[in-house]
Short mmCIF file of C-alpha atoms in Angstrom, two decimals:
data_model
loop_
_atom_site.label_atom_id
_atom_site.label_comp_id
_atom_site.label_asym_id
_atom_site.label_seq_id
_atom_site.Cartn_x
_atom_site.Cartn_y
_atom_site.Cartn_z
CA ALA A 1 9.42 2.26 0.05
CA ALA A 2 11.29 -0.11 -2.54
CA LEU A 3 10.07 -3.09 -4.05
CA SER A 4 11.63 -5.98 -5.59
CA MET A 5 10.57 -8.87 -7.03
CA ARG A 6 11.54 -12.41 -8.43
CA TRP A 7 9.53 -15.61 -9.35
CA ASP A 8 10.07 -19.20 -10.06
CA LYS A 9 7.07 -21.00 -11.81
CA SER A 10 5.26 -21.64 -8.38
CA HIS A 11 5.99 -18.67 -6.31
CA ILE A 12 6.37 -14.74 -6.34
CA PHE A 13 9.27 -13.74 -3.93
CA LEU A 14 8.59 -10.12 -2.91
CA THR A 15 10.91 -7.80 -0.73
CA VAL A 16 9.44 -4.23 0.20
CA LYS A 17 11.56 -2.01 2.32
CA VAL A 18 9.53 0.69 4.20
CA ALA A 19 11.40 3.87 5.93
CA ASP A 20 8.80 4.66 8.77
CA ASP A 21 9.91 6.88 11.43
CA VAL A 22 6.97 5.65 13.65
CA PHE A 23 5.60 2.04 13.53
CA PHE A 24 2.13 1.53 14.74
CA GLN A 25 -0.04 -1.73 14.19
CA ASP A 26 -2.66 -2.48 16.93
CA LYS A 27 -5.15 -4.61 14.66
CA GLU A 28 -5.71 -8.02 13.43
CA GLY A 29 -7.31 -10.09 10.27
CA ALA A 30 -9.27 -7.69 8.03
CA ASP A 31 -8.47 -4.52 9.87
CA THR A 32 -4.79 -4.38 9.76
CA TRP A 33 -4.84 -2.10 6.89
CA TYR A 34 -5.70 0.68 9.66
CA GLY A 35 -2.07 0.63 11.02
CA ASP A 36 1.56 0.20 9.37
CA GLY A 37 1.84 -2.47 6.91
CA ILE A 38 1.33 -3.28 2.84
CA GLN A 39 -1.47 -4.57 0.64
CA LEU A 40 -0.87 -6.41 -2.28
CA ALA A 41 -3.31 -7.16 -5.23
CA PHE A 42 -2.90 -9.39 -8.37
CA HIS A 43 -5.12 -9.83 -11.17
CA ALA A 44 -4.29 -12.67 -13.56
CA VAL A 45 -4.78 -11.41 -17.26
CA VAL A 46 -7.33 -13.62 -18.93
CA PRO A 47 -8.82 -13.61 -22.72
CA ASP A 48 -12.29 -12.12 -20.94
CA ILE A 49 -11.48 -8.26 -20.52
CA HIS A 50 -14.50 -7.95 -18.35
CA ASN A 51 -13.23 -10.68 -15.75
CA MET A 52 -11.95 -8.40 -13.05
CA ASP A 53 -11.47 -11.46 -10.63
CA HIS A 54 -8.72 -10.29 -8.43
CA VAL A 55 -6.82 -11.37 -4.91
CA ASP A 56 -5.98 -8.56 -2.19
CA LEU A 57 -3.74 -9.53 0.53
CA ASP A 58 -3.03 -7.36 3.40
CA VAL A 59 0.46 -8.30 5.38
CA ALA A 60 1.36 -7.09 8.88
CA LEU A 61 3.36 -7.10 11.73
CA THR A 62 0.85 -7.74 14.72
CA LYS A 63 1.24 -8.27 18.02
CA ASP A 64 1.03 -12.02 17.56
CA GLY A 65 4.01 -11.75 14.91
CA PRO A 66 3.47 -11.37 10.92
CA LYS A 67 0.30 -12.30 9.46
CA VAL A 68 -1.34 -12.36 5.83
CA TYR A 69 -5.13 -11.68 5.44
CA ARG A 70 -6.97 -12.11 2.30
CA GLN A 71 -9.26 -9.32 1.97
CA SER A 72 -10.89 -10.78 -1.55
CA GLY A 73 -10.51 -13.57 -3.48
CA PHE A 74 -12.72 -15.86 -6.18
CA GLY A 75 -13.32 -19.19 -6.57
CA GLY A 76 -12.17 -21.24 -3.64
CA LEU A 77 -9.68 -18.27 -2.32
CA LYS A 78 -11.91 -17.02 0.67
CA PRO A 79 -11.41 -13.97 2.72
CA GLY A 80 -9.52 -14.49 5.75
CA PRO A 81 -6.24 -16.15 7.31
CA VAL A 82 -3.63 -17.02 4.86
CA SER A 83 -1.19 -19.66 5.90
CA ASP A 84 0.49 -21.00 2.81
CA VAL A 85 2.30 -17.27 2.28
CA ALA A 86 5.74 -17.54 4.08
CA VAL A 87 6.65 -14.07 5.57
CA LYS A 88 9.26 -12.49 7.31
CA ILE A 89 9.13 -8.81 8.74
CA SER A 90 11.86 -7.07 10.66
CA ARG A 91 12.28 -3.42 11.96
CA ASP A 92 15.76 -2.17 11.94
CA GLY A 93 15.72 1.34 13.26
CA ALA A 94 13.36 3.46 11.14
CA THR A 95 12.87 0.60 8.41
CA THR A 96 10.70 -2.20 8.07
CA VAL A 97 11.33 -4.89 5.70
CA TYR A 98 8.45 -7.34 4.45
CA GLU A 99 9.67 -10.61 3.03
CA LEU A 100 7.02 -12.87 1.08
CA GLU A 101 7.08 -16.20 -0.53
CA ILE A 102 3.75 -16.00 -2.23
CA PRO A 103 2.50 -19.23 -3.80
CA VAL A 104 1.07 -18.14 -7.29
CA ARG A 105 -2.31 -20.53 -6.40
CA SER A 106 -2.81 -18.45 -3.26
CA VAL A 107 -3.26 -15.09 -5.54
CA GLY A 108 -5.51 -16.59 -8.36
CA LEU A 109 -2.51 -16.97 -10.89
CA PRO A 110 -1.38 -20.00 -13.13
CA GLU A 111 2.17 -21.33 -13.31
CA LEU A 112 4.53 -18.47 -14.05
CA LYS A 113 6.69 -18.93 -17.12
CA PRO A 114 9.01 -15.96 -19.36
CA GLY A 115 6.61 -13.93 -21.47
CA MET A 116 3.28 -13.89 -19.01
CA LEU A 117 1.37 -10.95 -17.97
CA PHE A 118 -0.39 -10.47 -15.06
CA CYS A 119 -1.65 -7.22 -13.18
CA PHE A 120 -0.11 -6.07 -9.60
CA SER A 121 -0.44 -3.22 -7.37
CA MET A 122 1.43 -2.64 -3.92
CA LEU A 123 0.28 -0.25 -1.42
CA VAL A 124 2.34 0.99 2.25
CA ASN A 125 0.08 2.43 4.87
CA ASP A 126 0.92 4.51 7.39
CA ASN A 127 -0.06 5.13 10.92
CA ASP A 128 1.83 6.88 13.41
CA GLY A 129 -0.60 6.04 16.49
CA LYS A 130 -3.59 8.68 15.74
CA GLY A 131 -4.92 7.13 12.75
CA ARG A 132 -4.18 6.09 9.03
CA LYS A 133 -2.20 8.93 7.95
CA GLY A 134 -2.29 7.90 4.32
CA TYR A 135 -0.54 5.64 1.80
CA LEU A 136 2.12 5.16 -0.93
CA HIS A 137 1.19 2.86 -3.80
CA TRP A 138 2.81 1.54 -6.91
CA GLY A 139 -0.12 0.78 -8.68
CA ASP A 140 -3.63 2.22 -8.17
CA GLY A 141 -6.87 0.20 -7.55
CA ILE A 142 -6.43 -0.52 -3.68
CA GLY A 143 -6.91 2.49 -1.86
CA ASN A 144 -9.31 4.71 -3.56
CA SER A 145 -11.47 1.69 -5.29
CA LYS A 146 -11.12 -2.35 -5.39
CA ASP A 147 -10.45 -1.88 -9.36
CA PRO A 148 -7.97 -4.30 -11.01
CA SER A 149 -8.25 -2.07 -14.37
CA GLN A 150 -5.78 0.11 -12.10
CA TYR A 151 -3.01 -2.16 -11.52
CA ASN A 152 0.14 -2.12 -13.20
CA TRP A 153 1.14 -4.53 -15.64
CA ILE A 154 4.06 -7.07 -14.49
CA MET A 155 5.86 -9.43 -17.52
CA VAL A 156 7.41 -12.35 -16.33
CA GLU A 157 11.27 -12.36 -17.70
CA GLU A 158 13.82 -14.62 -17.24
#
């Protein structure tokens, strides 16, 4: 898999290209992580080091098209379908491309500006139709546990 990220003050633009010989996704909503798809996790760096508020998103190409589901959130960000994340998912041969435009407010982040830090992790799930084979991740804190202290740090730069 390959990941690229861009930003403006209100959005994170994410592209993930995944090599996958067999695409399989037969789930909806909170269960899409069982099939092929990606999971994203965000955590705002705040002065209180013990604050582990985070947002987890599942992104999948379902039988009804591309869908985003919030697995966990905080404050007013409740679990459930997400409608304000623009998502396009395409398949070409053995490659799946996920393109997302994520409003920072949808993942619990403040407006972005140069020098700002936030924590992020991404996981690519693989299922060839016989159950989840495993996953590839950048950062940790999603697949083995839900632990923002294991996410990677991102510094916003111009």
